[in-house]
Short mmCIF file of C-alpha atoms and ligand atoms in Angstrom, two decimals:
data_model
loop_
_atom_site.label_atom_id
_atom_site.label_comp_id
_atom_site.label_asym_id
_atom_site.label_seq_id
_atom_site.Cartn_x
_atom_site.Cartn_y
_atom_site.Cartn_z
CA MET A 1 23.29 -34.77 18.74
CA THR A 2 23.23 -33.21 21.65
CA ASN A 3 21.02 -29.12 22.65
CA ASP A 4 23.70 -27.30 22.02
CA ALA A 5 24.36 -28.55 18.31
CA TRP A 6 20.59 -27.56 17.54
CA GLY A 7 21.41 -24.13 19.69
CA ARG A 8 24.12 -23.32 17.41
CA VAL A 9 21.32 -24.54 14.02
CA ARG A 10 18.37 -22.15 16.68
CA GLU A 11 21.14 -18.65 16.30
CA THR A 12 22.02 -19.03 12.43
CA LEU A 13 18.18 -19.99 11.29
CA ALA A 14 17.36 -16.59 13.42
CA THR A 15 19.51 -14.88 11.18
CA ARG A 16 17.72 -16.95 7.94
CA ILE A 17 14.46 -16.33 8.85
CA GLY A 18 14.01 -13.52 10.65
CA LYS A 19 13.15 -12.49 14.29
CA ASN A 20 9.79 -12.97 14.16
CA ASN A 21 9.48 -16.32 12.48
CA TYR A 22 12.01 -17.27 14.97
CA THR A 23 10.36 -16.45 17.68
CA SER A 24 6.78 -17.49 16.59
CA TRP A 25 7.92 -21.04 15.06
CA ILE A 26 11.37 -21.86 16.32
CA GLU A 27 11.99 -21.29 19.88
CA PRO A 28 8.15 -22.99 21.25
CA LEU A 29 10.10 -26.11 19.49
CA ARG A 30 11.36 -29.06 21.19
CA LEU A 31 14.65 -30.78 20.23
CA VAL A 32 13.63 -34.36 21.38
CA GLY A 33 16.41 -36.34 19.43
CA LEU A 34 18.17 -37.21 15.77
CA THR A 35 17.82 -40.58 15.39
CA ASP A 36 18.20 -42.30 11.66
CA GLY A 37 18.41 -39.37 10.12
CA VAL A 38 15.23 -38.04 11.75
CA VAL A 39 15.27 -35.50 13.68
CA ARG A 40 11.96 -34.69 16.36
CA PHE A 41 10.18 -32.49 17.61
CA ASP A 42 7.64 -31.74 20.16
CA VAL A 43 5.02 -29.28 19.18
CA PRO A 44 2.43 -27.34 20.85
CA THR A 45 -0.63 -28.85 18.01
CA THR A 46 -0.69 -30.08 15.18
CA PHE A 47 -0.81 -27.38 13.14
CA PHE A 48 2.03 -25.80 14.40
CA GLY A 49 3.98 -29.20 13.01
CA ASP A 50 2.60 -28.77 9.68
CA TRP A 51 3.33 -24.83 9.60
CA VAL A 52 7.24 -25.43 10.57
CA SER A 53 7.76 -28.41 8.24
CA ARG A 54 6.28 -26.82 5.82
CA ASN A 55 8.14 -23.58 6.02
CA PHE A 56 11.22 -24.24 7.51
CA SER A 57 12.49 -27.78 8.07
CA ASP A 58 14.66 -27.56 4.71
CA HIS A 59 16.40 -25.27 6.53
CA ILE A 60 16.80 -27.09 9.40
CA LEU A 61 17.79 -29.90 7.56
CA ALA A 62 20.25 -28.11 5.39
CA LEU A 63 21.48 -26.09 8.42
CA LEU A 64 22.18 -30.09 10.55
CA ASN A 65 23.68 -31.00 7.56
CA ALA A 66 25.67 -28.51 7.66
CA GLU A 67 27.22 -28.59 11.33
CA GLY A 68 27.79 -32.25 10.62
CA HIS A 69 24.52 -33.94 11.57
CA ARG A 70 22.99 -36.65 9.62
CA ALA A 71 19.38 -35.55 8.73
CA GLY A 72 17.30 -35.91 6.37
CA ARG A 73 14.04 -35.32 7.92
CA VAL A 74 11.51 -33.83 10.04
CA GLU A 75 9.12 -35.13 12.59
CA PHE A 76 6.95 -33.29 14.74
CA THR A 77 5.00 -34.80 17.60
CA VAL A 78 2.79 -33.01 19.71
CA PRO A 79 2.70 -34.56 23.20
CA VAL A 80 -0.12 -36.31 24.19
CA ARG A 81 -2.18 -33.97 26.73
CA ALA A 82 -5.45 -34.14 28.85
CA PRO A 83 -8.30 -33.42 26.58
CA VAL A 84 -8.87 -30.29 29.24
CA GLU A 85 -5.44 -28.62 28.34
CA VAL A 86 -6.82 -28.29 24.65
CA PRO A 87 -5.79 -25.05 23.90
CA LYS A 88 -8.18 -22.00 23.27
CA PRO A 89 -8.19 -21.54 20.00
CA GLN A 90 -8.32 -17.83 20.13
CA ARG A 91 -5.21 -17.80 22.33
CA ALA A 92 -3.76 -20.15 19.25
CA ALA A 93 -0.11 -20.51 20.36
CA ALA A 94 0.40 -21.96 17.12
CA LYS A 95 0.00 -18.40 15.49
CA PRO A 96 2.63 -16.04 15.92
CA ALA A 97 2.44 -12.82 16.10
CA ARG A 98 0.35 -11.79 13.57
CA ALA A 99 3.43 -12.57 10.64
CA ARG A 100 3.79 -10.59 8.16
CA ASN A 101 2.21 -13.37 5.69
CA ASP A 102 -0.77 -14.12 7.32
CA GLU A 103 -4.47 -12.46 8.62
CA GLU A 104 -6.82 -13.06 11.16
CA LEU A 105 -10.54 -14.19 10.49
CA PRO A 106 -12.93 -15.06 13.42
CA GLY A 107 -11.16 -18.75 12.51
CA ALA A 108 -8.23 -20.61 11.33
CA THR A 109 -5.25 -18.71 10.29
CA LEU A 110 -5.26 -18.39 6.36
CA ASP A 111 -1.95 -18.53 4.28
CA ALA A 112 -1.41 -15.87 1.95
CA ARG A 113 0.04 -17.61 -0.36
CA PHE A 114 -2.73 -20.01 -1.21
CA THR A 115 -4.28 -17.67 -3.81
CA PHE A 116 -6.63 -18.01 -7.31
CA ASP A 117 -3.15 -16.12 -8.43
CA SER A 118 -0.89 -18.81 -7.09
CA PHE A 119 -3.40 -21.55 -7.84
CA VAL A 120 -2.74 -22.92 -11.31
CA VAL A 121 -5.04 -24.45 -13.51
CA GLY A 122 -5.30 -27.78 -15.15
CA LYS A 123 -7.69 -30.44 -16.53
CA PRO A 124 -7.31 -32.67 -12.79
CA ASN A 125 -8.74 -29.46 -11.12
CA GLU A 126 -10.18 -27.59 -13.67
CA LEU A 127 -14.00 -28.04 -13.03
CA ALA A 128 -13.16 -27.56 -8.83
CA HIS A 129 -11.68 -24.11 -9.93
CA ALA A 130 -14.18 -22.55 -11.93
CA ALA A 131 -16.95 -23.58 -8.66
CA ALA A 132 -14.43 -22.01 -6.34
CA ARG A 133 -14.10 -19.13 -8.61
CA ARG A 134 -17.96 -18.99 -8.56
CA VAL A 135 -18.71 -19.51 -4.68
CA ALA A 136 -16.25 -16.47 -4.88
CA GLU A 137 -17.76 -14.14 -6.35
CA GLY A 138 -20.15 -13.83 -3.45
CA GLY A 139 -23.22 -13.97 -5.32
CA PRO A 140 -26.37 -15.09 -4.64
CA VAL A 141 -25.76 -18.86 -3.10
CA THR A 142 -26.07 -21.08 -6.78
CA PHE A 143 -25.27 -24.94 -5.20
CA ASN A 144 -24.76 -25.30 -1.09
CA PRO A 145 -22.25 -26.66 -0.34
CA LEU A 146 -20.21 -27.08 -2.41
CA PHE A 147 -18.17 -30.46 -1.71
CA LEU A 148 -14.61 -30.33 -2.94
CA TYR A 149 -12.97 -33.62 -2.00
CA GLY A 150 -9.40 -35.54 -3.62
CA GLY A 151 -6.36 -37.02 -2.16
CA VAL A 152 -3.62 -35.35 -0.15
CA GLY A 153 -2.20 -32.38 -1.45
CA LEU A 154 -4.01 -31.82 -4.49
CA GLY A 155 -5.12 -28.05 -3.64
CA LYS A 156 -8.13 -28.21 -1.52
CA THR A 157 -7.01 -25.93 1.06
CA HIS A 158 -5.50 -23.36 -0.75
CA LEU A 159 -8.19 -23.38 -3.50
CA MET A 160 -10.73 -23.09 0.09
CA HIS A 161 -8.13 -19.85 1.24
CA ALA A 162 -8.65 -18.43 -1.95
CA ILE A 163 -12.32 -18.52 -1.63
CA ALA A 164 -11.65 -16.71 1.73
CA HIS A 165 -8.90 -14.10 0.41
CA GLU A 166 -11.31 -13.17 -2.58
CA LEU A 167 -14.39 -12.99 -0.67
CA GLN A 168 -12.84 -11.05 1.73
CA ALA A 169 -11.20 -8.51 -1.11
CA ARG A 170 -14.15 -8.00 -3.05
CA GLN A 171 -16.83 -7.85 -0.15
CA PRO A 172 -15.46 -6.99 3.62
CA HIS A 173 -18.40 -6.69 5.36
CA LEU A 174 -19.37 -10.21 4.68
CA ARG A 175 -18.06 -12.59 7.61
CA VAL A 176 -16.18 -16.03 6.40
CA LEU A 177 -15.05 -18.35 8.57
CA TYR A 178 -12.36 -21.29 7.84
CA LEU A 179 -11.53 -23.89 9.85
CA SER A 180 -10.73 -27.23 9.82
CA ALA A 181 -13.32 -29.86 11.01
CA GLU A 182 -10.75 -31.13 13.86
CA GLN A 183 -10.79 -27.16 15.05
CA PHE A 184 -14.80 -26.91 14.66
CA MET A 185 -14.60 -29.89 16.63
CA TYR A 186 -11.62 -28.65 19.42
CA ARG A 187 -13.94 -25.69 19.93
CA PHE A 188 -17.28 -27.31 20.07
CA VAL A 189 -15.49 -29.35 22.94
CA GLN A 190 -14.38 -26.74 24.88
CA ALA A 191 -17.86 -24.83 24.51
CA LEU A 192 -19.24 -27.79 26.05
CA ARG A 193 -16.59 -27.89 28.53
CA ASP A 194 -16.89 -24.20 29.77
CA LYS A 195 -20.67 -23.78 29.38
CA GLN A 196 -20.67 -21.92 26.64
CA ILE A 197 -22.53 -23.74 23.77
CA MET A 198 -25.06 -20.78 23.23
CA ASP A 199 -22.00 -18.28 22.27
CA PHE A 200 -20.62 -21.18 20.13
CA LYS A 201 -23.93 -21.34 18.40
CA GLU A 202 -24.39 -18.16 18.45
CA ILE A 203 -20.60 -17.03 16.71
CA PHE A 204 -21.21 -20.29 14.09
CA ARG A 205 -25.02 -19.08 13.20
CA SER A 206 -24.26 -15.93 12.28
CA VAL A 207 -21.29 -16.56 10.06
CA ASP A 208 -21.74 -15.59 6.15
CA VAL A 209 -19.86 -18.02 4.43
CA LEU A 210 -18.65 -21.11 7.04
CA MET A 211 -15.66 -23.54 5.01
CA VAL A 212 -14.72 -26.31 6.82
CA ASP A 213 -11.99 -27.85 6.15
CA ASP A 214 -11.26 -32.19 5.91
CA VAL A 215 -14.54 -33.30 7.14
CA GLN A 216 -13.96 -36.99 7.42
CA PHE A 217 -11.74 -35.98 10.12
CA ILE A 218 -15.50 -35.36 12.51
CA ALA A 219 -16.70 -38.92 11.40
CA GLY A 220 -16.85 -41.41 14.59
CA LYS A 221 -16.80 -38.45 16.54
CA ASP A 222 -20.68 -38.60 17.72
CA SER A 223 -21.60 -35.86 19.61
CA THR A 224 -19.02 -33.17 17.08
CA GLN A 225 -21.16 -34.69 14.15
CA GLU A 226 -24.43 -33.95 15.81
CA GLU A 227 -23.60 -30.54 16.34
CA PHE A 228 -22.30 -29.69 12.93
CA PHE A 229 -24.91 -31.11 11.53
CA HIS A 230 -27.79 -28.43 13.01
CA THR A 231 -24.99 -25.80 11.94
CA PHE A 232 -25.00 -26.85 8.76
CA ASN A 233 -28.88 -27.08 8.76
CA ALA A 234 -28.99 -23.85 10.29
CA LEU A 235 -27.12 -21.65 7.69
CA VAL A 236 -28.57 -23.55 4.31
CA ASP A 237 -31.96 -22.31 5.97
CA GLN A 238 -30.47 -18.75 5.39
CA ASN A 239 -29.00 -19.17 2.60
CA LYS A 240 -25.76 -18.85 3.74
CA GLN A 241 -22.97 -20.56 1.71
CA ILE A 242 -20.60 -23.70 3.00
CA VAL A 243 -17.76 -24.90 1.25
CA ILE A 244 -16.33 -27.89 2.57
CA SER A 245 -13.32 -30.53 1.62
CA ALA A 246 -12.48 -34.16 2.12
CA ASP A 247 -10.34 -36.43 1.81
CA ARG A 248 -12.93 -38.38 -0.84
CA ALA A 249 -17.04 -38.42 -1.33
CA PRO A 250 -19.32 -37.58 0.98
CA GLY A 251 -20.92 -41.20 0.35
CA GLU A 252 -17.36 -42.91 1.18
CA ILE A 253 -16.56 -41.20 4.29
CA LYS A 254 -17.80 -44.63 6.79
CA ASP A 255 -19.15 -43.53 10.20
CA LEU A 256 -20.12 -39.96 9.35
CA GLU A 257 -24.26 -40.16 9.59
CA ASP A 258 -26.35 -40.78 6.77
CA ARG A 259 -28.22 -37.85 7.31
CA ILE A 260 -25.06 -35.55 7.23
CA LYS A 261 -23.38 -37.62 4.35
CA SER A 262 -26.84 -36.23 2.08
CA ARG A 263 -27.24 -33.05 2.87
CA LEU A 264 -23.50 -33.04 2.10
CA GLN A 265 -24.72 -34.61 -1.37
CA CYS A 266 -27.75 -31.87 -2.15
CA GLY A 267 -25.26 -29.15 -3.44
CA LEU A 268 -21.71 -29.42 -6.16
CA VAL A 269 -19.75 -32.27 -5.31
CA VAL A 270 -16.14 -32.15 -7.40
CA ASP A 271 -13.05 -34.50 -7.36
CA LEU A 272 -9.89 -33.14 -8.17
CA HIS A 273 -8.07 -35.75 -9.32
CA PRO A 274 -4.70 -37.15 -9.41
CA THR A 275 -1.88 -34.84 -11.03
CA ASP A 276 -1.34 -34.61 -14.76
CA TYR A 277 2.79 -34.13 -16.30
CA GLU A 278 1.08 -30.62 -17.39
CA LEU A 279 -0.15 -29.50 -13.81
CA ARG A 280 2.76 -30.70 -12.15
CA LEU A 281 4.90 -28.50 -14.72
CA GLY A 282 2.91 -25.89 -14.11
CA ILE A 283 3.09 -26.13 -10.90
CA LEU A 284 6.44 -26.24 -10.57
CA GLN A 285 7.56 -23.74 -13.30
CA GLN A 286 5.72 -20.77 -11.10
CA LYS A 287 6.92 -22.05 -7.40
CA ALA A 288 10.52 -21.74 -10.06
CA GLU A 289 10.03 -18.67 -10.69
CA TYR A 290 9.12 -17.46 -7.11
CA TYR A 291 12.15 -18.91 -5.94
CA ARG A 292 14.49 -17.21 -8.64
CA GLN A 293 13.27 -13.87 -6.80
CA GLN A 294 13.86 -15.07 -3.26
CA TYR A 295 17.62 -16.74 -3.98
CA LYS A 296 18.77 -14.03 -6.50
CA GLY A 297 20.99 -15.32 -8.82
CA LEU A 298 20.65 -18.82 -8.28
CA GLU A 299 20.13 -20.42 -11.64
CA ILE A 300 18.50 -23.93 -12.80
CA SER A 301 19.30 -25.53 -15.67
CA GLY A 302 16.91 -26.58 -18.85
CA GLY A 303 15.16 -30.08 -18.13
CA VAL A 304 15.49 -29.45 -14.20
CA LEU A 305 11.30 -28.95 -14.10
CA GLU A 306 10.72 -31.51 -16.53
CA PHE A 307 12.50 -34.43 -14.60
CA LEU A 308 11.05 -33.46 -11.81
CA ALA A 309 7.17 -33.32 -12.75
CA HIS A 310 8.11 -36.67 -14.13
CA ARG A 311 9.52 -38.60 -11.69
CA ILE A 312 7.68 -36.88 -8.53
CA THR A 313 4.16 -37.94 -9.17
CA THR A 314 2.94 -38.52 -5.32
CA ASN A 315 1.35 -34.77 -5.18
CA VAL A 316 1.84 -31.60 -5.19
CA ARG A 317 3.17 -30.81 -1.35
CA VAL A 318 5.77 -33.59 -1.88
CA LEU A 319 6.29 -31.84 -5.13
CA GLU A 320 6.84 -28.30 -3.80
CA GLY A 321 8.91 -29.23 -0.93
CA ALA A 322 11.39 -31.16 -3.70
CA LEU A 323 12.08 -27.87 -4.92
CA THR A 324 11.92 -26.11 -1.94
CA ARG A 325 15.07 -28.03 -1.05
CA LEU A 326 16.48 -27.83 -4.39
CA PHE A 327 16.59 -24.28 -4.47
CA ALA A 328 17.71 -24.48 0.07
CA PHE A 329 20.58 -26.19 -0.59
CA ALA A 330 21.77 -25.15 -4.09
CA SER A 331 21.97 -21.45 -2.69
CA LEU A 332 24.08 -22.93 0.45
CA VAL A 333 26.48 -25.12 -1.56
CA GLY A 334 26.22 -21.81 -4.06
CA ARG A 335 25.59 -23.79 -7.12
CA GLU A 336 23.73 -24.06 -10.21
CA ILE A 337 20.43 -26.37 -9.75
CA THR A 338 21.71 -29.21 -12.23
CA LEU A 339 20.05 -32.88 -13.01
CA GLU A 340 22.82 -34.21 -10.83
CA LEU A 341 22.19 -31.86 -7.50
CA ALA A 342 18.34 -32.69 -8.89
CA GLN A 343 19.12 -36.28 -8.22
CA ASP A 344 21.80 -36.35 -5.28
CA CYS A 345 20.02 -33.73 -3.30
CA LEU A 346 16.57 -35.18 -4.28
CA ALA A 347 17.61 -38.93 -3.88
CA ASP A 348 15.03 -39.78 -1.14
CA ILE A 349 12.32 -38.24 -2.71
CA LEU A 350 13.18 -39.62 -5.76
CA ARG A 351 13.18 -42.89 -4.42
CA ALA A 352 9.99 -43.27 -2.58
CA SER A 353 8.03 -41.74 -5.67
CA ASP A 354 9.79 -45.14 -7.46
CA ARG A 355 7.83 -46.94 -5.21
CA LYS A 356 6.17 -49.24 -7.84
CA LEU A 357 2.35 -50.54 -6.53
CA THR A 358 2.19 -54.73 -6.40
CA ILE A 359 0.71 -57.17 -7.36
CA GLU A 360 0.38 -58.40 -3.18
CA GLU A 361 -0.80 -54.71 -2.31
CA ILE A 362 -3.58 -54.57 -4.59
CA GLN A 363 -4.62 -58.14 -3.28
CA ARG A 364 -4.64 -56.51 0.29
CA LYS A 365 -6.81 -53.17 -0.35
CA VAL A 366 -9.56 -54.92 -2.55
CA ALA A 367 -9.48 -57.78 -0.05
CA GLU A 368 -9.98 -55.08 2.90
CA HIS A 369 -12.43 -52.96 0.81
CA TYR A 370 -14.80 -55.96 0.30
CA ASN A 371 -13.80 -57.81 3.59
CA ILE A 372 -12.85 -60.78 2.50
CA ARG A 373 -9.88 -63.09 3.34
CA LEU A 374 -6.66 -62.49 1.51
CA SER A 375 -6.13 -65.95 0.86
CA ASP A 376 -9.46 -66.32 -0.63
CA MET A 377 -8.28 -63.86 -3.09
CA ILE A 378 -5.90 -66.75 -4.06
CA GLY A 379 -7.55 -69.87 -3.13
CA PRO A 380 -10.00 -71.78 -5.19
CA LYS A 381 -13.05 -70.42 -3.90
CA ARG A 382 -15.99 -69.51 -6.74
CA LEU A 383 -18.55 -68.00 -4.66
CA ARG A 384 -19.73 -64.49 -6.44
CA ASN A 385 -18.69 -62.96 -3.23
CA ILE A 386 -15.21 -64.04 -3.53
CA ALA A 387 -15.12 -64.36 -7.24
CA ARG A 388 -15.88 -60.80 -7.88
CA PRO A 389 -13.34 -59.12 -5.27
CA ARG A 390 -10.41 -61.51 -7.28
CA GLN A 391 -11.25 -60.63 -10.33
CA VAL A 392 -11.39 -56.54 -9.32
CA ALA A 393 -7.77 -57.58 -8.42
CA MET A 394 -6.99 -59.14 -11.22
CA TYR A 395 -7.77 -55.53 -13.08
CA PHE A 396 -6.31 -53.40 -11.12
CA ALA A 397 -3.08 -56.20 -11.37
CA LYS A 398 -3.15 -55.42 -15.51
CA GLN A 399 -3.85 -51.85 -15.03
CA LEU A 400 -1.91 -50.52 -12.79
CA THR A 401 0.92 -52.89 -12.96
CA SER A 402 3.71 -53.98 -15.60
CA ARG A 403 3.13 -57.69 -14.76
CA SER A 404 2.87 -59.62 -17.79
CA LEU A 405 -1.00 -61.73 -17.46
CA PRO A 406 0.95 -65.28 -17.19
CA GLU A 407 2.98 -63.48 -14.08
CA ILE A 408 0.18 -62.86 -12.54
CA GLY A 409 -1.65 -65.24 -12.83
CA ARG A 410 1.10 -67.05 -10.70
CA ARG A 411 0.38 -64.32 -8.05
CA PHE A 412 -3.41 -65.44 -7.80
CA GLY A 413 -2.64 -68.72 -6.98
CA GLY A 414 -1.01 -70.05 -10.27
CA ARG A 415 -4.03 -69.57 -12.38
CA ASP A 416 -3.75 -69.42 -16.04
CA HIS A 417 -3.33 -66.90 -17.93
CA THR A 418 -6.75 -66.99 -20.15
CA THR A 419 -8.82 -67.12 -16.23
CA ILE A 420 -7.01 -63.88 -15.80
CA MET A 421 -7.46 -62.25 -19.00
CA HIS A 422 -11.20 -63.24 -18.77
CA GLY A 423 -11.50 -61.87 -15.23
CA VAL A 424 -10.46 -58.46 -16.68
CA ARG A 425 -12.71 -58.55 -19.59
CA LYS A 426 -15.42 -59.42 -16.97
CA ILE A 427 -14.96 -56.39 -14.73
CA GLU A 428 -14.40 -53.68 -17.83
CA GLU A 429 -17.57 -55.06 -18.93
CA LEU A 430 -19.93 -54.88 -15.94
CA MET A 431 -18.11 -51.12 -14.96
CA THR A 432 -19.94 -49.64 -17.91
CA THR A 433 -23.56 -51.42 -16.32
CA ASP A 434 -22.66 -51.76 -12.27
CA SER A 435 -22.40 -48.18 -11.02
CA GLN A 436 -21.62 -49.96 -7.62
CA LEU A 437 -18.77 -51.75 -8.99
CA SER A 438 -17.87 -48.57 -11.09
CA ASP A 439 -17.30 -46.52 -7.81
CA ASP A 440 -15.50 -49.83 -5.70
CA LEU A 441 -13.12 -48.99 -8.96
CA GLN A 442 -12.75 -45.46 -8.23
CA LEU A 443 -12.38 -45.53 -4.90
CA LEU A 444 -9.62 -48.30 -5.09
CA ARG A 445 -8.03 -46.65 -7.72
CA ARG A 446 -7.79 -43.49 -5.93
CA GLN A 447 -6.38 -45.79 -2.53
CA LEU A 448 -4.01 -47.44 -4.84
CA GLN A 449 -2.61 -44.55 -6.61
CA ALA A 450 -2.18 -42.93 -3.27
P1 ADP B 1 -4.94 -30.02 0.49
O1 ADP B 1 -5.86 -29.53 1.15
O2 ADP B 1 -6.05 -30.61 -0.95
O3 ADP B 1 -4.56 -31.48 1.05
P2 ADP B 1 -3.18 -28.46 0.11
O4 ADP B 1 -4.43 -27.03 -0.59
O5 ADP B 1 -2.14 -28.45 1.07
O6 ADP B 1 -3.89 -29.63 0.00
O7 ADP B 1 -1.94 -28.04 -1.37
C1 ADP B 1 -0.44 -28.66 -0.96
C2 ADP B 1 1.02 -27.52 -1.44
O8 ADP B 1 0.50 -27.92 -3.12
C3 ADP B 1 0.18 -26.28 -1.25
O9 ADP B 1 1.37 -25.46 -0.83
C4 ADP B 1 -0.44 -25.56 -2.04
O10 ADP B 1 -0.99 -24.40 -2.41
C5 ADP B 1 -0.15 -27.24 -3.38
N1 ADP B 1 -1.10 -26.81 -4.85
C6 ADP B 1 -2.22 -27.40 -4.67
N2 ADP B 1 -2.28 -28.07 -5.76
C7 ADP B 1 -2.10 -26.44 -6.86
C8 ADP B 1 -1.61 -26.07 -8.03
N3 ADP B 1 -2.80 -26.13 -8.65
N4 ADP B 1 -1.66 -24.99 -8.10
C9 ADP B 1 -0.97 -24.62 -6.83
N5 ADP B 1 -0.44 -24.35 -5.99
C10 ADP B 1 -0.99 -26.09 -6.13
MG1 MG B 2 -6.17 -29.95 3.10
#
């Protein structure tokens, strides 16, 4: 694709998404190229890329395709820079000049759409939601920190923003600081560089509520961890509320100092479980309602949402992306959203969601987890430290795939189906008494189903 073609697409985009959005988000994109259906852009920051991806990639794709370019996906890269060029967070070239739907906190930009109102509650996120609500009341601190964890796209960031919105509405005098662990690190590094570490400490120690998203990011980053630890303690000592999120439980974050792990476990640790069908359908219905208003007159046939909730089980972000694309596409071609249209337009997403977990993948993941060789999974060794992981892998092969016991046996070096059955039973038995094993199983299951 030429820059000219991209220029034409940009012009159309400008009229579609409005001047402000265009200047803030589209102009800074640097086209790298289009190959194999993937169009690539350089962007100033990861945040920037995420935002454009979330809000405009479907527009971009639709227009490119309308221009005759076959593009199915947009990718954003942040060109590698020397660390001294880390952008000042305050300047945050990534942020729009106060786009309508953003409001500024001393920390990062809040997404105006991430409110409690727009958060659909179901069994898998019930507890997380209740805990977040509790914090958002802003009453006396009952648990500190609130630690939310779960796989990608399950609503952690959404809940944190919702807490911030709610607190700001109820108690505008409170200083609420929300930022990602990555931003925390950038600010820290920058403060070190500019010899303003006292200011940095001052800012972080004077907030009433501190929320740090994706804390797993600071694992292995020693001085950032150290600073985070001190900030954390200072705030807890002053009885200020802290909310943390991560993609896994505190104890499961590798290369995180033990004292931090144990601090993080001191409050309330809540798990956001993978979505179930009802929750996915609820989210889709809510989104569809919103889009029906946005794209006036666009109809969606019965059964389409149910179909999507049934087929796209990965994460909510993918689910939302699918719906966004569906509406954008349907409005572009001026057709009603039917099952056929959905199947057509979302073929790639549906195919990706169809991906079945294989026994080999299970063996690989389990071997990795227990630090044994893949060949030992299949081999004859009977040592406990190899036999147990092998049984764990058998257990998951039975639980998470539709393979029969003899088939599983074949994949475990030609073992008899009774051996597999024995292995599965053994694990089922042990998991009720052995809490370490049950933790392992939980973690592995999450990773395998991610
Ligand atoms: P995480 O931070 O856990 O990776 P996000 O909070 O960014 O996930 O959520 C991903 C997307 O899915 C967001 O657009 C969010 O609004 C949406 N989402 C996730 N869970 C829900 C929910 N229960 N109700 C409504 N939207 C949700
Ligand atoms: Mg998040």
